Amino acid sequence: MSINRAAKGIVLVPSLLLGSAFLAAAAWGPEAAGANKNLALGIGAFLIGAGLLAQWMPESPKETGGPEDSPPSP
């Protein structure tokens, strides 16, 4: 299965949203959750990084499977 722009967007948007939510929770979270601040920062950075790395994956060339591309039959 080839990687296309729609699949990259499906990966990018949720990972950026969740990553930013974790970073925001770490920045503005209550002091009672201070022990989990480093965990939230790590998860947020990982999700944002994964979404951006998915955008840098090379796309395969377009495959055309039309009748003009098939070999002539004997």
mmCIF file with all atom_site columns, C-alpha atoms in Angstrom:
data_model
loop_
_atom_site.group_PDB
_atom_site.id
_atom_site.type_symbol
_atom_site.label_atom_id
_atom_site.label_alt_id
_atom_site.label_comp_id
_atom_site.label_asym_id
_atom_site.label_entity_id
_atom_site.label_seq_id
_atom_site.pdbx_PDB_ins_code
_atom_site.Cartn_x
_atom_site.Cartn_y
_atom_site.Cartn_z
_atom_site.occupancy
_atom_site.B_iso_or_equiv
_atom_site.pdbx_formal_charge
_atom_site.auth_seq_id
_atom_site.auth_comp_id
_atom_site.auth_asym_id
_atom_site.auth_atom_id
_atom_site.pdbx_PDB_model_num
ATOM 1  C CA . MET A 1 1  ? 0.000  0.000   0.000   1.00 0.00 ? 1  MET A CA 1
ATOM 2  C CA . SER A 1 2  ? 1.438  3.354   -0.945  1.00 0.00 ? 2  SER A CA 1
ATOM 3  C CA . ILE A 1 3  ? 1.702  6.305   1.394   1.00 0.00 ? 3  ILE A CA 1
ATOM 4  C CA . ASN A 1 4  ? -0.338 9.288   0.229   1.00 0.00 ? 4  ASN A CA 1
ATOM 5  C CA . ARG A 1 5  ? -1.147 12.791  1.420   1.00 0.00 ? 5  ARG A CA 1
ATOM 6  C CA . ALA A 1 6  ? -4.468 11.853  3.000   1.00 0.00 ? 6  ALA A CA 1
ATOM 7  C CA . ALA A 1 7  ? -2.863 9.195   5.164   1.00 0.00 ? 7  ALA A CA 1
ATOM 8  C CA . LYS A 1 8  ? -0.177 11.653  6.238   1.00 0.00 ? 8  LYS A CA 1
ATOM 9  C CA . GLY A 1 9  ? -2.854 14.152  7.249   1.00 0.00 ? 9  GLY A CA 1
ATOM 10 C CA . ILE A 1 10 ? -4.751 11.502  9.173   1.00 0.00 ? 10 ILE A CA 1
ATOM 11 C CA . VAL A 1 11 ? -1.594 10.866  11.199  1.00 0.00 ? 11 VAL A CA 1
ATOM 12 C CA . LEU A 1 12 ? -0.552 14.518  11.535  1.00 0.00 ? 12 LEU A CA 1
ATOM 13 C CA . VAL A 1 13 ? -3.723 16.143  12.844  1.00 0.00 ? 13 VAL A CA 1
ATOM 14 C CA . PRO A 1 14 ? -4.495 13.840  15.797  1.00 0.00 ? 14 PRO A CA 1
ATOM 15 C CA . SER A 1 15 ? -0.855 13.605  16.831  1.00 0.00 ? 15 SER A CA 1
ATOM 16 C CA . LEU A 1 16 ? -0.472 17.389  16.850  1.00 0.00 ? 16 LEU A CA 1
ATOM 17 C CA . LEU A 1 17 ? -3.715 17.872  18.758  1.00 0.00 ? 17 LEU A CA 1
ATOM 18 C CA . LEU A 1 18 ? -2.938 15.228  21.361  1.00 0.00 ? 18 LEU A CA 1
ATOM 19 C CA . GLY A 1 19 ? 0.677  16.343  21.651  1.00 0.00 ? 19 GLY A CA 1
ATOM 20 C CA . SER A 1 20 ? -0.304 19.942  22.226  1.00 0.00 ? 20 SER A CA 1
ATOM 21 C CA . ALA A 1 21 ? -2.911 18.838  24.779  1.00 0.00 ? 21 ALA A CA 1
ATOM 22 C CA . PHE A 1 22 ? -0.253 16.960  26.744  1.00 0.00 ? 22 PHE A CA 1
ATOM 23 C CA . LEU A 1 23 ? 2.127  19.926  26.563  1.00 0.00 ? 23 LEU A CA 1
ATOM 24 C CA . ALA A 1 24 ? -0.624 22.276  27.727  1.00 0.00 ? 24 ALA A CA 1
ATOM 25 C CA . ALA A 1 25 ? -1.505 19.951  30.592  1.00 0.00 ? 25 ALA A CA 1
ATOM 26 C CA . ALA A 1 26 ? 2.144  19.925  31.636  1.00 0.00 ? 26 ALA A CA 1
ATOM 27 C CA . ALA A 1 27 ? 2.416  23.707  31.462  1.00 0.00 ? 27 ALA A CA 1
ATOM 28 C CA . TRP A 1 28 ? -0.883 24.642  33.123  1.00 0.00 ? 28 TRP A CA 1
ATOM 29 C CA . GLY A 1 29 ? -1.694 21.508  35.101  1.00 0.00 ? 29 GLY A CA 1
ATOM 30 C CA . PRO A 1 30 ? -2.463 21.650  38.808  1.00 0.00 ? 30 PRO A CA 1
ATOM 31 C CA . GLU A 1 31 ? 0.372  21.457  41.271  1.00 0.00 ? 31 GLU A CA 1
ATOM 32 C CA . ALA A 1 32 ? -0.968 18.153  42.598  1.00 0.00 ? 32 ALA A CA 1
ATOM 33 C CA . ALA A 1 33 ? -0.005 16.522  39.284  1.00 0.00 ? 33 ALA A CA 1
ATOM 34 C CA . GLY A 1 34 ? 3.526  17.909  39.414  1.00 0.00 ? 34 GLY A CA 1
ATOM 35 C CA . ALA A 1 35 ? 5.038  14.444  39.583  1.00 0.00 ? 35 ALA A CA 1
ATOM 36 C CA . ASN A 1 36 ? 3.590  13.647  36.165  1.00 0.00 ? 36 ASN A CA 1
ATOM 37 C CA . LYS A 1 37 ? 4.769  16.863  34.509  1.00 0.00 ? 37 LYS A CA 1
ATOM 38 C CA . ASN A 1 38 ? 7.852  15.235  32.973  1.00 0.00 ? 38 ASN A CA 1
ATOM 39 C CA . LEU A 1 39 ? 5.760  12.343  31.675  1.00 0.00 ? 39 LEU A CA 1
ATOM 40 C CA . ALA A 1 40 ? 3.280  14.731  30.039  1.00 0.00 ? 40 ALA A CA 1
ATOM 41 C CA . LEU A 1 41 ? 6.130  16.702  28.464  1.00 0.00 ? 41 LEU A CA 1
ATOM 42 C CA . GLY A 1 42 ? 7.679  13.522  27.089  1.00 0.00 ? 42 GLY A CA 1
ATOM 43 C CA . ILE A 1 43 ? 4.448  12.164  25.653  1.00 0.00 ? 43 ILE A CA 1
ATOM 44 C CA . GLY A 1 44 ? 3.577  15.531  24.100  1.00 0.00 ? 44 GLY A CA 1
ATOM 45 C CA . ALA A 1 45 ? 6.992  15.917  22.490  1.00 0.00 ? 45 ALA A CA 1
ATOM 46 C CA . PHE A 1 46 ? 6.874  12.328  21.223  1.00 0.00 ? 46 PHE A CA 1
ATOM 47 C CA . LEU A 1 47 ? 3.434  12.776  19.623  1.00 0.00 ? 47 LEU A CA 1
ATOM 48 C CA . ILE A 1 48 ? 4.344  16.040  17.930  1.00 0.00 ? 48 ILE A CA 1
ATOM 49 C CA . GLY A 1 49 ? 7.624  14.566  16.707  1.00 0.00 ? 49 GLY A CA 1
ATOM 50 C CA . ALA A 1 50 ? 5.876  11.467  15.344  1.00 0.00 ? 50 ALA A CA 1
ATOM 51 C CA . GLY A 1 51 ? 3.355  13.592  13.465  1.00 0.00 ? 51 GLY A CA 1
ATOM 52 C CA . LEU A 1 52 ? 6.077  15.707  11.910  1.00 0.00 ? 52 LEU A CA 1
ATOM 53 C CA . LEU A 1 53 ? 8.180  12.681  11.017  1.00 0.00 ? 53 LEU A CA 1
ATOM 54 C CA . ALA A 1 54 ? 5.194  11.183  9.225   1.00 0.00 ? 54 ALA A CA 1
ATOM 55 C CA . GLN A 1 55 ? 5.097  14.247  6.990   1.00 0.00 ? 55 GLN A CA 1
ATOM 56 C CA . TRP A 1 56 ? 8.717  13.743  5.930   1.00 0.00 ? 56 TRP A CA 1
ATOM 57 C CA . MET A 1 57 ? 8.182  10.172  4.735   1.00 0.00 ? 57 MET A CA 1
ATOM 58 C CA . PRO A 1 58 ? 8.721  10.000  0.967   1.00 0.00 ? 58 PRO A CA 1
ATOM 59 C CA . GLU A 1 59 ? 5.721  9.305   -1.195  1.00 0.00 ? 59 GLU A CA 1
ATOM 60 C CA . SER A 1 60 ? 5.877  6.511   -3.710  1.00 0.00 ? 60 SER A CA 1
ATOM 61 C CA . PRO A 1 61 ? 5.488  7.473   -7.370  1.00 0.00 ? 61 PRO A CA 1
ATOM 62 C CA . LYS A 1 62 ? 1.976  7.354   -8.730  1.00 0.00 ? 62 LYS A CA 1
ATOM 63 C CA . GLU A 1 63 ? 1.001  3.969   -10.017 1.00 0.00 ? 63 GLU A CA 1
ATOM 64 C CA . THR A 1 64 ? -1.057 3.918   -13.164 1.00 0.00 ? 64 THR A CA 1
ATOM 65 C CA . GLY A 1 65 ? -2.616 0.592   -13.849 1.00 0.00 ? 65 GLY A CA 1
ATOM 66 C CA . GLY A 1 66 ? -4.487 1.482   -16.984 1.00 0.00 ? 66 GLY A CA 1
ATOM 67 C CA . PRO A 1 67 ? -4.756 -0.736  -20.049 1.00 0.00 ? 67 PRO A CA 1
ATOM 68 C CA . GLU A 1 68 ? -2.117 1.305   -21.876 1.00 0.00 ? 68 GLU A CA 1
ATOM 69 C CA . ASP A 1 69 ? 0.498  0.201   -19.347 1.00 0.00 ? 69 ASP A CA 1
ATOM 70 C CA . SER A 1 70 ? -0.143 -3.519  -19.674 1.00 0.00 ? 70 SER A CA 1
ATOM 71 C CA . PRO A 1 71 ? 1.954  -5.607  -22.081 1.00 0.00 ? 71 PRO A CA 1
ATOM 72 C CA . PRO A 1 72 ? 0.279  -6.642  -25.337 1.00 0.00 ? 72 PRO A CA 1
ATOM 73 C CA . SER A 1 73 ? -1.273 -10.079 -25.255 1.00 0.00 ? 73 SER A CA 1
ATOM 74 C CA . PRO A 1 74 ? -0.253 -12.633 -27.916 1.00 0.00 ? 74 PRO A CA 1
#
